[in-house]
Structures are given as C-alpha cells and as structure tokens.
Coordinates of C-alpha atoms in Angstrom, one line a residue:
M1 CA 213.3 416.3 -112.5
E2 CA 216.5 414.9 -111.1
R3 CA 217.6 411.7 -112.6
I4 CA 219.2 408.9 -110.6
K5 CA 220.9 405.8 -111.9
T6 CA 221.4 402.9 -109.5
D7 CA 222.0 399.1 -109.3
L8 CA 219.0 398.4 -107.3
C9 CA 215.8 400.4 -106.6
I10 CA 213.5 399.0 -103.8
I11 CA 210.0 400.3 -103.6
G12 CA 208.7 399.9 -100.0
G13 CA 210.4 400.3 -96.6
G14 CA 208.7 397.4 -94.8
S15 CA 210.5 394.4 -93.4
G16 CA 211.3 392.8 -96.9
G17 CA 212.5 396.1 -98.5
L18 CA 214.6 397.0 -95.5
S19 CA 216.2 393.5 -95.2
L20 CA 217.0 393.7 -98.9
A21 CA 218.4 397.2 -98.8
A22 CA 220.6 396.5 -95.8
G23 CA 222.0 393.3 -97.3
A24 CA 222.5 394.7 -100.8
V25 CA 224.3 397.9 -99.8
Q26 CA 226.6 396.1 -97.4
M27 CA 227.5 393.7 -100.3
G28 CA 228.6 396.6 -102.4
A29 CA 225.6 397.5 -104.5
K30 CA 224.4 401.0 -105.1
V31 CA 220.9 401.0 -103.6
V32 CA 217.9 403.5 -103.7
L33 CA 215.0 402.9 -101.3
V34 CA 211.7 404.6 -102.0
E35 CA 209.1 404.9 -99.2
G36 CA 206.2 407.3 -99.1
H37 CA 204.8 406.4 -95.7
K38 CA 206.4 405.0 -92.5
M39 CA 209.6 403.2 -92.4
G40 CA 209.2 399.7 -90.9
G41 CA 205.9 399.2 -92.8
D42 CA 202.9 397.4 -91.5
C43 CA 204.7 395.0 -89.2
L44 CA 206.4 397.7 -87.0
N45 CA 203.6 400.3 -87.1
Y46 CA 200.3 398.5 -87.4
G47 CA 200.9 394.7 -87.2
C48 CA 203.2 392.3 -85.5
V49 CA 204.9 394.7 -83.1
P50 CA 201.9 396.6 -81.7
S51 CA 199.6 393.6 -81.6
K52 CA 202.1 391.6 -79.5
A53 CA 202.6 394.6 -77.2
L54 CA 198.9 394.9 -76.6
L55 CA 198.6 391.1 -76.1
A56 CA 201.4 391.4 -73.4
A57 CA 199.4 394.1 -71.6
G58 CA 196.3 391.8 -71.7
K59 CA 198.4 388.9 -70.4
Q60 CA 199.5 390.9 -67.4
A61 CA 195.9 391.8 -66.6
H62 CA 194.7 388.2 -67.0
A63 CA 197.5 386.9 -64.7
M64 CA 196.2 389.1 -61.8
Q65 CA 192.8 387.4 -62.1
T66 CA 193.9 383.8 -62.4
G67 CA 196.3 383.2 -59.5
Q68 CA 194.1 381.0 -57.4
P69 CA 195.5 377.6 -58.5
Y70 CA 199.0 378.9 -57.5
G71 CA 197.9 380.0 -54.1
V72 CA 197.8 383.7 -55.1
T73 CA 194.5 385.5 -54.3
P74 CA 193.0 386.9 -57.6
V75 CA 192.4 390.6 -57.8
T76 CA 190.5 392.6 -60.3
P77 CA 193.1 394.7 -62.2
V78 CA 192.5 398.4 -62.8
V79 CA 193.2 398.7 -66.5
D80 CA 194.3 402.1 -67.9
Y81 CA 193.6 401.5 -71.5
A82 CA 195.4 404.6 -72.6
A83 CA 198.5 403.6 -70.6
A84 CA 198.4 400.2 -72.3
K85 CA 198.5 402.0 -75.6
D86 CA 201.4 404.1 -74.3
H87 CA 203.2 400.8 -73.8
V88 CA 202.4 399.9 -77.4
A89 CA 203.8 403.2 -78.6
N90 CA 206.9 402.8 -76.5
V91 CA 207.6 399.4 -78.0
I92 CA 207.3 400.8 -81.5
A93 CA 209.5 403.7 -80.6
T94 CA 212.2 401.4 -79.2
I95 CA 212.3 399.3 -82.4
A96 CA 211.8 402.2 -84.9
P97 CA 215.5 403.4 -84.9
H98 CA 216.5 400.1 -86.4
D99 CA 214.2 400.8 -89.3
S100 CA 214.8 404.5 -89.6
V101 CA 215.8 406.6 -92.5
E102 CA 218.9 407.7 -90.6
R103 CA 220.1 404.2 -90.0
F104 CA 219.8 403.2 -93.7
E105 CA 221.4 406.4 -94.9
G106 CA 224.2 405.6 -92.5
L107 CA 224.6 402.2 -94.2
G108 CA 224.9 404.0 -97.6
V109 CA 221.3 403.6 -98.9
Q110 CA 219.8 406.6 -100.7
V111 CA 216.4 406.9 -99.1
I112 CA 213.7 408.9 -101.0
Q113 CA 210.7 409.7 -98.9
A114 CA 208.0 409.7 -101.6
F115 CA 205.6 407.3 -103.2
G116 CA 207.0 405.6 -106.3
R117 CA 205.2 405.1 -109.6
F118 CA 206.5 403.5 -112.8
V119 CA 206.6 405.8 -115.8
S120 CA 208.1 403.2 -118.2
D121 CA 209.4 399.7 -118.1
T122 CA 212.8 401.0 -116.9
E123 CA 212.0 404.1 -114.9
L124 CA 210.3 405.0 -111.6
E125 CA 209.2 408.4 -110.6
A126 CA 209.3 409.3 -106.9
G127 CA 208.7 412.9 -105.9
D128 CA 210.9 415.1 -108.0
K129 CA 213.2 412.2 -109.1
I130 CA 213.3 409.7 -111.9
I131 CA 215.1 406.5 -111.0
T132 CA 216.6 404.2 -113.5
A133 CA 217.9 400.9 -112.1
R134 CA 219.4 397.7 -113.2
R135 CA 216.8 395.9 -111.1
F136 CA 213.7 397.0 -109.3
V137 CA 212.1 395.2 -106.3
V138 CA 208.5 396.0 -105.3
A139 CA 208.0 395.5 -101.6
T140 CA 204.9 397.6 -100.9
G141 CA 203.1 395.1 -98.8
S142 CA 199.4 394.9 -98.1
S143 CA 196.6 396.9 -96.4
P144 CA 193.4 396.0 -94.6
F145 CA 190.6 394.9 -96.9
V146 CA 187.4 396.6 -96.0
P147 CA 184.4 394.9 -97.8
P148 CA 181.5 397.0 -99.1
I149 CA 179.0 396.1 -96.4
P150 CA 175.9 398.2 -96.6
G151 CA 176.0 401.0 -94.0
L152 CA 179.7 400.6 -93.1
D153 CA 180.5 403.9 -94.7
S154 CA 178.2 405.7 -92.3
V155 CA 179.6 404.3 -89.0
P156 CA 183.0 404.8 -87.4
Y157 CA 185.2 401.7 -87.5
D158 CA 188.8 400.7 -87.0
T159 CA 191.2 398.5 -88.8
N160 CA 194.6 397.3 -87.6
E161 CA 196.0 400.6 -89.0
T162 CA 193.9 402.6 -86.5
I163 CA 193.0 400.4 -83.5
F164 CA 196.4 401.0 -81.8
D165 CA 195.8 404.8 -81.8
L166 CA 192.5 404.3 -80.0
R167 CA 192.8 405.8 -76.4
E168 CA 189.3 405.2 -75.1
K169 CA 188.7 401.6 -73.9
P170 CA 185.8 400.1 -75.9
G171 CA 182.8 399.0 -73.8
H172 CA 181.9 396.3 -76.3
L173 CA 184.2 395.7 -79.3
L174 CA 182.6 394.1 -82.3
V175 CA 185.1 392.3 -84.5
I176 CA 184.2 391.3 -88.0
G177 CA 186.6 388.6 -89.1
G178 CA 187.8 385.6 -87.2
G179 CA 191.3 385.2 -88.6
P180 CA 194.5 385.7 -86.7
I181 CA 194.3 389.5 -86.5
G182 CA 190.7 389.4 -85.3
I183 CA 191.2 386.7 -82.8
E184 CA 194.4 388.2 -81.3
M185 CA 192.7 391.6 -80.9
A186 CA 189.6 389.9 -79.4
Q187 CA 191.6 388.2 -76.7
A188 CA 193.7 391.3 -75.9
H189 CA 190.7 393.5 -75.5
R190 CA 188.7 391.0 -73.5
R191 CA 191.6 390.7 -71.0
L192 CA 191.8 394.4 -70.8
G193 CA 188.2 394.6 -69.6
C194 CA 186.1 394.9 -72.8
E195 CA 183.2 392.9 -73.9
V196 CA 184.0 391.3 -77.2
T197 CA 182.0 389.7 -80.0
V198 CA 183.7 388.1 -83.0
I199 CA 181.5 387.7 -86.1
E200 CA 183.0 385.3 -88.7
G201 CA 181.3 384.4 -92.0
M202 CA 182.9 380.9 -92.2
K203 CA 185.0 379.2 -89.4
A204 CA 187.2 381.2 -87.0
L205 CA 190.9 380.5 -87.6
G206 CA 189.6 378.5 -90.6
K207 CA 193.0 378.3 -92.3
D208 CA 194.6 376.3 -89.5
D209 CA 194.2 372.7 -88.4
P210 CA 190.7 372.6 -86.9
E211 CA 191.8 370.5 -83.9
M212 CA 194.3 373.2 -83.0
A213 CA 191.9 376.0 -83.7
A214 CA 189.4 374.4 -81.4
I215 CA 191.9 374.5 -78.5
V216 CA 192.5 378.2 -79.0
L217 CA 188.9 379.2 -79.5
G218 CA 187.8 377.1 -76.5
K219 CA 190.1 379.2 -74.4
L220 CA 188.8 382.5 -75.7
R221 CA 185.2 381.4 -75.2
A222 CA 186.0 380.4 -71.6
E223 CA 187.4 383.9 -71.1
G224 CA 184.1 385.4 -72.2
V225 CA 184.8 386.2 -75.9
Q226 CA 181.6 385.6 -77.9
I227 CA 182.6 383.9 -81.2
V228 CA 179.9 383.7 -83.8
E229 CA 180.7 381.5 -86.8
D230 CA 179.0 380.9 -90.2
Q231 CA 177.2 384.3 -90.0
I232 CA 178.0 386.9 -92.7
A233 CA 177.6 390.6 -91.8
A234 CA 174.8 392.0 -94.1
T235 CA 174.3 395.5 -92.8
I236 CA 175.8 397.8 -90.3
R237 CA 174.1 400.8 -88.7
G238 CA 174.4 403.2 -85.8
S239 CA 176.9 405.9 -84.6
A240 CA 179.9 406.2 -82.4
G241 CA 179.3 404.2 -79.2
D242 CA 176.2 402.5 -80.5
I243 CA 176.8 400.2 -83.5
T244 CA 174.7 397.3 -84.7
V245 CA 175.8 394.5 -87.0
E246 CA 173.0 392.5 -88.6
T247 CA 173.9 389.2 -90.3
K248 CA 172.2 387.6 -93.3
D249 CA 170.1 385.3 -91.1
G250 CA 168.7 388.3 -89.2
S251 CA 170.7 388.1 -86.0
T252 CA 171.9 391.4 -84.5
F253 CA 174.9 392.2 -82.4
K254 CA 175.3 395.5 -80.7
G255 CA 178.6 397.2 -79.5
T256 CA 180.3 400.4 -78.9
H257 CA 183.2 400.0 -81.3
L258 CA 183.8 398.1 -84.5
L259 CA 187.0 396.5 -85.8
M260 CA 187.2 395.3 -89.4
A261 CA 189.6 392.3 -89.7
V262 CA 188.4 390.4 -92.7
G263 CA 191.6 390.2 -94.7
R264 CA 194.3 392.0 -96.7
K265 CA 194.6 393.5 -100.1
P266 CA 197.9 394.1 -102.0
N267 CA 199.2 397.7 -102.2
L268 CA 199.2 398.0 -106.0
D269 CA 197.2 401.2 -106.6
R270 CA 200.0 403.8 -106.7
L271 CA 202.5 401.8 -108.7
N272 CA 201.2 402.3 -112.2
L273 CA 202.5 398.8 -113.0
E274 CA 200.8 398.8 -116.4
A275 CA 203.4 401.3 -117.6
A276 CA 206.1 398.9 -116.6
G277 CA 204.5 395.9 -118.3
V278 CA 204.0 394.0 -115.0
E279 CA 201.2 391.5 -114.8
T280 CA 199.0 391.5 -111.7
T281 CA 196.3 389.4 -110.1
R282 CA 193.8 390.1 -107.3
A283 CA 196.5 388.7 -104.9
G284 CA 199.3 391.0 -106.1
I285 CA 202.1 390.9 -108.6
K286 CA 202.3 387.7 -110.6
V287 CA 205.7 386.2 -110.1
G288 CA 207.5 382.9 -110.7
A289 CA 209.3 380.8 -108.1
D290 CA 212.3 383.2 -108.6
L291 CA 210.0 386.1 -107.6
R292 CA 210.5 387.8 -110.9
S293 CA 207.6 389.5 -112.6
S294 CA 206.6 389.6 -116.3
N295 CA 209.1 392.4 -116.6
R296 CA 212.5 390.7 -116.0
R297 CA 213.9 393.9 -114.4
I298 CA 211.3 393.9 -111.7
Y299 CA 210.9 391.5 -108.8
A300 CA 208.3 391.4 -106.0
I301 CA 208.7 390.2 -102.4
G302 CA 206.6 389.9 -99.4
D303 CA 202.8 390.4 -99.3
I304 CA 202.8 392.0 -102.7
A305 CA 204.1 388.8 -104.3
G306 CA 200.7 387.2 -103.7
G307 CA 201.7 384.3 -101.4
L308 CA 202.0 383.9 -97.6
Q309 CA 201.5 387.2 -95.8
F310 CA 204.0 387.1 -93.0
T311 CA 206.9 389.4 -92.0
H312 CA 209.4 386.6 -91.9
V313 CA 208.3 385.5 -95.4
A314 CA 209.2 389.0 -96.7
G315 CA 212.6 388.7 -95.1
Y316 CA 213.1 385.3 -96.6
H317 CA 212.1 386.6 -100.0
A318 CA 214.8 389.3 -99.6
G319 CA 217.4 386.6 -99.2
V320 CA 216.1 384.8 -102.3
V321 CA 216.3 387.8 -104.7
I322 CA 219.6 389.1 -103.3
R323 CA 221.3 385.9 -104.5
S324 CA 219.8 386.4 -108.0
I325 CA 220.2 390.2 -108.3
L326 CA 223.7 390.6 -106.8
L327 CA 225.4 387.3 -107.3
G328 CA 223.8 386.1 -110.5
L329 CA 222.9 382.8 -108.9
P330 CA 219.7 380.8 -109.7
S331 CA 217.5 381.2 -106.6
K332 CA 213.9 380.1 -106.0
A333 CA 211.5 380.6 -103.1
R334 CA 209.8 377.6 -101.5
T335 CA 206.9 377.5 -99.0
D336 CA 207.0 374.1 -97.4
H337 CA 209.4 375.2 -94.6
I338 CA 207.7 378.5 -93.8
P339 CA 206.2 378.5 -90.2
W340 CA 203.6 380.8 -88.8
A341 CA 202.1 381.5 -85.5
T342 CA 199.0 383.1 -83.9
Y343 CA 200.0 384.8 -80.6
T344 CA 196.9 384.1 -78.6
D345 CA 197.1 382.3 -75.2
P346 CA 197.5 379.5 -75.9
E347 CA 199.5 380.1 -79.0
M348 CA 199.0 378.2 -82.3
A349 CA 201.7 377.5 -84.8
Q350 CA 202.0 375.6 -88.1
V351 CA 204.8 374.6 -90.6
G352 CA 204.4 372.5 -93.7
L353 CA 201.2 370.5 -94.3
T354 CA 198.3 370.2 -91.9
E355 CA 197.0 366.7 -91.2
A356 CA 194.1 367.1 -93.7
Q357 CA 196.5 368.4 -96.4
A358 CA 199.0 365.6 -95.7
R359 CA 196.3 362.9 -95.8
E360 CA 195.0 364.2 -99.2
Q361 CA 198.5 364.2 -100.7
H362 CA 200.0 361.1 -99.1
G363 CA 197.1 358.8 -98.1
D364 CA 198.2 355.7 -96.2
A365 CA 201.9 356.6 -96.4
L366 CA 201.2 359.2 -93.7
T367 CA 201.8 358.7 -90.0
V368 CA 200.7 361.3 -87.5
A369 CA 202.6 361.5 -84.3
R370 CA 200.7 363.2 -81.4
F371 CA 201.6 364.3 -77.9
E372 CA 199.6 366.3 -75.4
F373 CA 201.0 369.1 -73.3
A374 CA 199.3 367.5 -70.3
G375 CA 202.1 364.9 -70.4
N376 CA 204.9 367.5 -70.1
D377 CA 206.3 368.1 -66.6
R378 CA 207.1 371.8 -67.2
A379 CA 203.5 372.4 -68.5
I380 CA 202.2 370.7 -65.4
A381 CA 204.4 372.8 -63.1
T382 CA 203.3 376.0 -64.7
G383 CA 199.7 375.1 -65.1
K384 CA 199.8 375.3 -68.9
T385 CA 198.7 371.8 -69.8
T386 CA 196.2 372.8 -72.5
G387 CA 197.8 371.9 -75.7
L388 CA 198.6 369.4 -78.4
I389 CA 201.3 368.8 -81.0
K390 CA 200.8 366.8 -84.2
V391 CA 203.7 365.9 -86.6
M392 CA 202.9 364.6 -90.0
V393 CA 205.5 362.1 -91.1
V394 CA 206.2 360.3 -94.5
K395 CA 209.0 357.8 -94.9
G396 CA 210.6 358.9 -91.6
R397 CA 210.7 362.6 -92.4
P398 CA 208.4 365.3 -91.0
I399 CA 206.4 367.1 -93.7
G400 CA 204.3 369.2 -91.4
A401 CA 203.8 370.1 -87.7
S402 CA 200.8 371.7 -85.9
I403 CA 201.0 373.0 -82.3
A404 CA 198.5 374.6 -80.0
G405 CA 199.8 375.4 -76.6
E406 CA 202.1 377.5 -74.5
Q407 CA 205.0 378.9 -76.5
A408 CA 203.8 377.1 -79.7
G409 CA 205.5 379.9 -81.8
E410 CA 208.8 379.0 -80.2
L411 CA 208.4 375.3 -80.3
I412 CA 207.6 375.2 -84.1
G413 CA 211.1 376.4 -84.9
I414 CA 212.7 373.0 -84.6
W415 CA 210.2 371.5 -87.1
A416 CA 210.8 374.4 -89.5
M417 CA 214.5 373.6 -89.3
A418 CA 213.9 369.9 -89.8
I419 CA 211.7 370.4 -92.9
A420 CA 214.1 373.1 -94.3
N421 CA 217.0 370.7 -94.0
N422 CA 215.2 367.5 -94.9
L423 CA 216.0 365.9 -91.5
K424 CA 214.6 362.6 -90.3
M425 CA 212.5 362.1 -87.2
S426 CA 215.5 360.4 -85.7
S427 CA 217.3 363.8 -85.6
I428 CA 214.6 365.2 -83.3
A429 CA 214.5 362.0 -81.2
N430 CA 218.3 362.2 -80.8
M431 CA 218.1 365.7 -79.4
I432 CA 218.5 366.0 -75.6
A433 CA 216.3 368.8 -74.2
P434 CA 216.9 370.2 -70.8
Y435 CA 214.5 369.0 -68.1
P436 CA 212.0 370.3 -67.4
T437 CA 211.3 372.4 -70.5
L438 CA 208.4 372.7 -72.9
G439 CA 211.0 371.8 -75.6
E440 CA 210.6 368.2 -74.5
V441 CA 207.2 368.3 -76.2
N442 CA 209.0 368.1 -79.5
K443 CA 211.2 365.2 -78.4
R444 CA 208.1 363.4 -77.0
A445 CA 206.3 363.8 -80.3
A446 CA 209.3 362.2 -82.1
G447 CA 209.2 359.5 -79.5
A448 CA 205.5 358.9 -80.2
Y449 CA 206.4 358.3 -83.8
F450 CA 209.0 355.6 -82.9
S451 CA 207.3 354.0 -80.0
P452 CA 205.0 351.7 -82.0
K453 CA 207.9 350.7 -84.2
L454 CA 209.8 349.6 -81.1
F455 CA 207.3 348.4 -78.6
D456 CA 204.6 346.9 -80.9
N457 CA 207.1 345.1 -83.2
P458 CA 207.3 341.3 -82.4
W459 CA 210.7 341.1 -84.1
V460 CA 212.1 343.6 -81.6
K461 CA 210.9 341.4 -78.7
R462 CA 212.3 338.3 -80.3
I463 CA 215.7 339.9 -80.8
V464 CA 215.8 341.2 -77.2
G465 CA 214.8 337.8 -75.9
F466 CA 217.5 336.1 -78.0
V467 CA 220.1 338.5 -76.7
Q468 CA 219.1 338.1 -73.1
K469 CA 219.3 334.3 -73.4
T470 CA 222.5 333.9 -75.4
I471 CA 224.8 336.8 -74.6
P472 CA 226.5 336.5 -71.1

C-alpha cells in the first residue's frame, strides 16, 4: 500500500467536492480527490444537466404544436427520441471537460480514481493507497431510493440514473413519485409524444407552496399528463413493454415503461464511517451548522450532509468549509437564503419560507404581497401569462418568496439576494427594471406591498392635500 499525506482529502467528485477541490488547491492547500465513479457526480451525469436538456427537447416539440395564438399554423412534430437523447449526451459531453480528471490534475489536485473507505479515524483507503489528511470532507452525494414494492424486482424499471440512456421512446411511461424529478420527466416525455401517468402516494409537488404547485400541475394536466394523487403503489407486475401498477385502493395503471422517482438516499454504504467514529442518520452524516461531523477531522457537504439536496447547496457548502479548513475562520451554513426551482413549463421556484410556514412562525406580523403574471406586459406579449408571485414580508423585509411562471428560476434570484443580505422591500421597489421584461414582476410584487401603505393611508391623503393647498 502506498501512503499519502495531504492537507485535505475530499471523497466524492460531484459538484460540492469539485468546487472545494478547485478552491482549496488554488489557495495553496495540498489536495487529494477520491472518486470511484464519474467525475461531475449526479448533477452532470444523471440529474440537473441531462434533465434540463431533455426538457429543452420537449419544449421545442411543444412549440411546434402551440403556435396558433401567434398566427403560426401548428404542426405535429416528428420526434426522434434517440436523437433527443443524443442531444442530452452532447450537452453532458460539452460540460464534462470542466469536471474532468485532466482539468483537476492540471490545477494541481491529486485525483485517485477509486472508491474510498475509512480504515481508522485518521486514514482513508482508496484502491492501493492509504491517505492521511489534516481534514477530510465527505461529498459522496445521494442516489435514487427504490422502495421495496412487491413485484418491483421482477419487472424492468428506470431511475434518473438510467432513464437518460433509454433509446426507445416509451409508449406509456408510468412514473411513481410526484416530486420535482418525476414531474419534470413527466412533462418532458409527454411533450416528446409519450403517454404519461404519474402516481403519487401523497400530493404531487407536496413540498412546495400548494398554490404554486396547482399552477404547474394544472398545466401538465392540460397537456395530457395523468396525475394520480393520494394513491400508494402496492404491487407491480408484468414484463418489458407491459407493466401494471396496482395501488392500495385496488386501482390499476398500465404502461410500457416504469420510472421510479420517489426520493433519494445518502451514499453512505462504501464509506465504513464506523471505523472513523462518524455518526450517521437515515438522512446522511450527522453534522453541526459548521458541517463538521462527530469526528472533528471529518466534514460533510452536499446531499450527504442530510439537508437540502440541490447542486447549488453543495457548492455553497464548499465555500462554508473552505473558510474553516483553510483559513481557520468560524463558518456556519444557513438555509433561509437557499433558493430552488423546478424546471417545468411554467417553472416554479422558492426561497425562504412559504406562506404557510411564514404564517405559522410570524402570525399577524406577516404581510403577503402578491402579483399575477397576467399583469406583466412582457408576459402578455409572449403569451406566458399563467403565473403568480408571492412575497412573505415581516417588518419590511422579505423572509420568503414563491413564484410559479415563466422563468421563475431566474426571477427568484433577486429574492435570494435580498434575504441573503437582509435587504428591505424598499431595495426591490427602488430597482428600475427594463421595460418590458419579466423582471418587472419582482418590482410589481414590491409595489403591491407598499401600495396599501400609500394609497389606503388617510394620513398620506391629508399630507398631500395640505401640500397642494399651502405650498405654491
């Protein structure tokens, strides 16, 4: 066994591990990166990147069928599903060099292409090497959770790790799970010409504001996606091309292909964390606000840290621990300013508290400012008027924002910035957005907060009346 001594050893070459490795090595630390599978992790290979590429293909097909309101005769697109998957593969291949072994070795990172397992509280074994580091950071991410539904082990099924390799267009895709992954894949496949049924045991998009979720789900249903809620899959039977899902109430749903999208599980199994004295939970490694585990040499970032499971959170975590590990500065992660988006059409985005959460925490101190996309001139011009923004405000400061509508994922950024920097609603109201843009939606939401204070306030009217009468 070759022995390596380093400042920082990172286990996992996904978005969090790569961000940390690049930053640490360029700041002068000696860095070892251990990755036994694909560089770029889930996001590049099975998640954010391929799903958005497939959604883009579906959007192109959908546009060809919906041109009538613009004076463009609709046509039925000829969808080459395999070619759409080629587009997905090309997108991954274009981005992959940025996450490659070659790039990181060029930066000065020692990359070991093997799975890592702890053999003591200070040592990690990876392939034929034993690594001792001043600090370890676990960034192994998460994988699809596949529940033990009776019969599932006897039928072919896909997860997000395999669906993008599928070359044959499904005739009827059954999706078990109505979260963001399931709903995004449902709309993409429907627009590419598949019949789609989503089976959700509780409420589809149930972690989001229900008013926003209803806007998105209404659009999918209008496009022909069957969304079944409050029905738990009890048994699955059949074979390739002929699959039946039976729910607990006895309902049956038949399809040609099955996608399991019911959630994620932390990638803990290979790590042998017991040998390192690291406490874990069902959600992942147990960490404090500083992202440090029960072994003070070992940190966890991203999905494996048991919190929000988003690529940008892993990158944010990398920034938090780099200050602690390299600079010796106290550094803690927070979640109130973390945005997220679901990339359906229309999109849905959230930052901070939802309306229900804000009402529970703040009661009568809460003001909710609302503005509908139908009042935005750019939305009217482009025919994208289905949408709503809600901003939760306490003592003049936004504490949450929910958006469903065109480019919601872009629009949420300004509210994430406001919450991260403790800005007041006046900061948004003072912004001048170019006309006509969807960005005016944010400004109009801020205006909706201030309007009652200005126009429904009798003192304002008295002051204005006094000024008009007395000042020449």
